Amino acid sequence: MDKIYIAGNWKMNMTFSAADDFFAQLADYLNNNGSKKVETLIFPPFTYLELATDTAEETSLSIGAQNVSDHNNGAYTGEISADILSSMNVEYCLVGHSERRQYFKEDNSLLNKKIKKLRNFFIKPVLCVGESLAEREAGKAHEVVIKQLEKCLEGIEIDDDLLIAYEPVWAIGTGRTATPQQAQEIHKMIREWIAEKYDLKTAENLPILYGGSVKPSNLAELMTQPDINGGLIGGASLDIESYVEMLNMASKI
Ligand code: PGA
């Protein structure tokens, strides 16, 4: 796979004017220096989706939401459905980010429902998986990730409409990154699991992103691993200069 995904997960950050400014600068970069090799993807808060999709219409930018309801539509105050996201031309959606699992108690069976809702509207789920520090130290990283994949993908046929992000919980927002070897080992295992459960072609075409303290100084060594197809980047994606630096670096890999 030649494409490299540089995906910015803004989480609960940015004001409207900061987001507006970011997208204006990003549009300028993409229209003048953007590379076809790099899939530039931003997950802003819901409230900036329209700003984001407006930019996406004029550039090569792709847009994702950070969350989706497991319900269709109706009396669910504060929730956003896949139907609503699709009506806003949202292309991707994060599912199962560790912050959603940890703080909002989202479990694998709920995430399975969310993935199904997204697929009804042809929105590509980016399924996040990853072990905690205690699980890694107990030698259970492989087992935990496989269990998340099994449960979240139960009854789901995938084609080239799903992405996986491996994000070890201990590396998110901590400044502590998995070594390229640690990340590669899990990515390879995920690809092998997909090949076994689905087929080789699906596994080969599956983008597997790494997330957890990715920044300009460690991007290249991670992205050159054979089974790493991009980064899901939190903190370092909030600053336009560092984000553009990573886009530039990815275009040269
Ligand atoms: P981080 O976040 O880059 O700030 O560690 C990554 C993520 O949570 O997706």
CSV table of N, CA, C and O in Angstrom, one decimal, residues 9 18-19 22 33 53 57 70 77 79 88 106 124 142 157 160 164 169 184 192 197 219 224 229 244 247 250 252:
chain,number,residue,atom,x,y,z
A,9,ASN,N,-6.6,13.7,15.1
A,9,ASN,CA,-7.7,13.6,16.0
A,9,ASN,C,-7.7,14.8,17.0
A,9,ASN,O,-6.9,14.8,17.9
A,18,ALA,N,-10.2,29.3,15.8
A,18,ALA,CA,-8.9,28.6,15.6
A,18,ALA,C,-9.1,27.5,14.6
A,18,ALA,O,-8.2,27.3,13.7
A,19,ALA,N,-10.2,26.8,14.6
A,19,ALA,CA,-10.5,25.8,13.6
A,19,ALA,C,-10.6,26.4,12.2
A,19,ALA,O,-10.0,25.9,11.2
A,22,PHE,N,-7.1,27.2,11.0
A,22,PHE,CA,-6.4,26.0,10.7
A,22,PHE,C,-6.8,25.5,9.3
A,22,PHE,O,-5.9,25.2,8.5
A,33,ASN,N,0.9,22.5,-2.3
A,33,ASN,CA,2.0,21.5,-2.1
A,33,ASN,C,1.5,20.2,-1.7
A,33,ASN,O,2.4,19.3,-1.3
A,53,THR,N,-15.9,20.1,6.1
A,53,THR,CA,-16.4,19.5,4.8
A,53,THR,C,-16.4,20.6,3.7
A,53,THR,O,-16.2,20.3,2.6
A,57,GLU,N,-14.4,20.1,0.2
A,57,GLU,CA,-14.9,20.2,-1.1
A,57,GLU,C,-13.9,20.9,-2.1
A,57,GLU,O,-13.9,20.6,-3.3
A,70,ASP,N,-25.2,4.7,18.5
A,70,ASP,CA,-25.6,3.4,18.1
A,70,ASP,C,-27.0,3.3,17.8
A,70,ASP,O,-27.6,2.2,17.4
A,77,THR,N,-31.1,13.0,23.1
A,77,THR,CA,-30.6,14.3,23.2
A,77,THR,C,-29.1,14.3,23.3
A,77,THR,O,-28.5,13.5,24.1
A,79,GLU,N,-26.9,13.3,21.1
A,79,GLU,CA,-26.3,12.3,20.2
A,79,GLU,C,-26.3,12.7,18.8
A,79,GLU,O,-27.1,13.5,18.3
A,88,MET,N,-23.9,15.2,6.1
A,88,MET,CA,-22.9,16.3,6.2
A,88,MET,C,-21.6,15.9,5.4
A,88,MET,O,-20.6,16.5,5.5
A,106,GLU,N,-17.7,2.7,26.9
A,106,GLU,CA,-18.1,2.0,25.7
A,106,GLU,C,-17.5,0.6,25.6
A,106,GLU,O,-16.2,0.5,25.7
A,124,LYS,N,-16.8,5.2,6.6
A,124,LYS,CA,-15.7,4.2,6.9
A,124,LYS,C,-15.4,4.3,8.4
A,124,LYS,O,-14.9,5.3,8.9
A,142,HIS,N,-1.2,-8.9,22.9
A,142,HIS,CA,-1.7,-9.6,21.7
A,142,HIS,C,-3.2,-10.1,22.0
A,142,HIS,O,-4.1,-9.8,21.2
A,157,GLU,N,-18.8,-8.1,7.6
A,157,GLU,CA,-18.0,-8.4,6.5
A,157,GLU,C,-17.3,-7.2,6.1
A,157,GLU,O,-17.9,-6.1,5.9
A,160,ASP,N,-13.1,-2.9,1.4
A,160,ASP,CA,-12.0,-1.9,1.7
A,160,ASP,C,-12.6,-0.7,2.3
A,160,ASP,O,-12.3,0.4,1.9
A,164,ILE,N,-8.2,0.3,10.7
A,164,ILE,CA,-7.9,0.0,12.1
A,164,ILE,C,-6.8,0.9,12.6
A,164,ILE,O,-5.8,1.2,11.9
A,169,VAL,N,-2.8,2.2,24.9
A,169,VAL,CA,-3.3,3.2,25.8
A,169,VAL,C,-2.2,4.0,26.6
A,169,VAL,O,-2.3,5.2,26.8
A,184,GLN,N,5.2,-2.3,15.1
A,184,GLN,CA,5.2,-3.2,13.9
A,184,GLN,C,4.7,-4.6,14.3
A,184,GLN,O,3.9,-5.2,13.5
A,192,GLU,N,-2.3,-10.3,10.0
A,192,GLU,CA,-2.4,-11.7,9.9
A,192,GLU,C,-3.8,-12.2,10.4
A,192,GLU,O,-4.4,-13.1,9.8
A,197,LYS,N,-9.3,-14.3,9.1
A,197,LYS,CA,-10.7,-14.2,9.3
A,197,LYS,C,-11.4,-13.8,8.0
A,197,LYS,O,-12.5,-14.3,7.7
A,219,LEU,N,7.8,10.4,13.6
A,219,LEU,CA,6.9,10.0,12.5
A,219,LEU,C,7.6,9.1,11.5
A,219,LEU,O,7.1,8.0,11.2
A,224,THR,N,7.8,4.1,8.4
A,224,THR,CA,8.5,3.2,7.4
A,224,THR,C,8.4,1.7,7.8
A,224,THR,O,9.0,0.9,7.1
A,229,ASN,N,0.5,2.0,8.1
A,229,ASN,CA,0.1,2.7,7.0
A,229,ASN,C,-0.3,4.2,7.3
A,229,ASN,O,-0.9,4.9,6.4
A,244,VAL,N,1.5,20.2,9.2
A,244,VAL,CA,2.0,20.4,7.8
A,244,VAL,C,3.4,19.7,7.7
A,244,VAL,O,3.7,19.1,6.7
A,247,LEU,N,2.8,16.2,7.2
A,247,LEU,CA,2.3,15.9,5.8
A,247,LEU,C,3.5,15.9,4.9
A,247,LEU,O,3.6,15.0,4.0
A,250,ALA,N,5.6,12.8,5.4
A,250,ALA,CA,4.9,11.6,4.8
A,250,ALA,C,5.0,11.5,3.3
A,250,ALA,O,5.2,10.5,2.7
A,252,LYS,N,7.4,12.3,1.6
A,252,LYS,CA,8.8,11.9,1.1
A,252,LYS,C,9.1,10.4,1.5
A,252,LYS,O,10.2,10.0,1.2
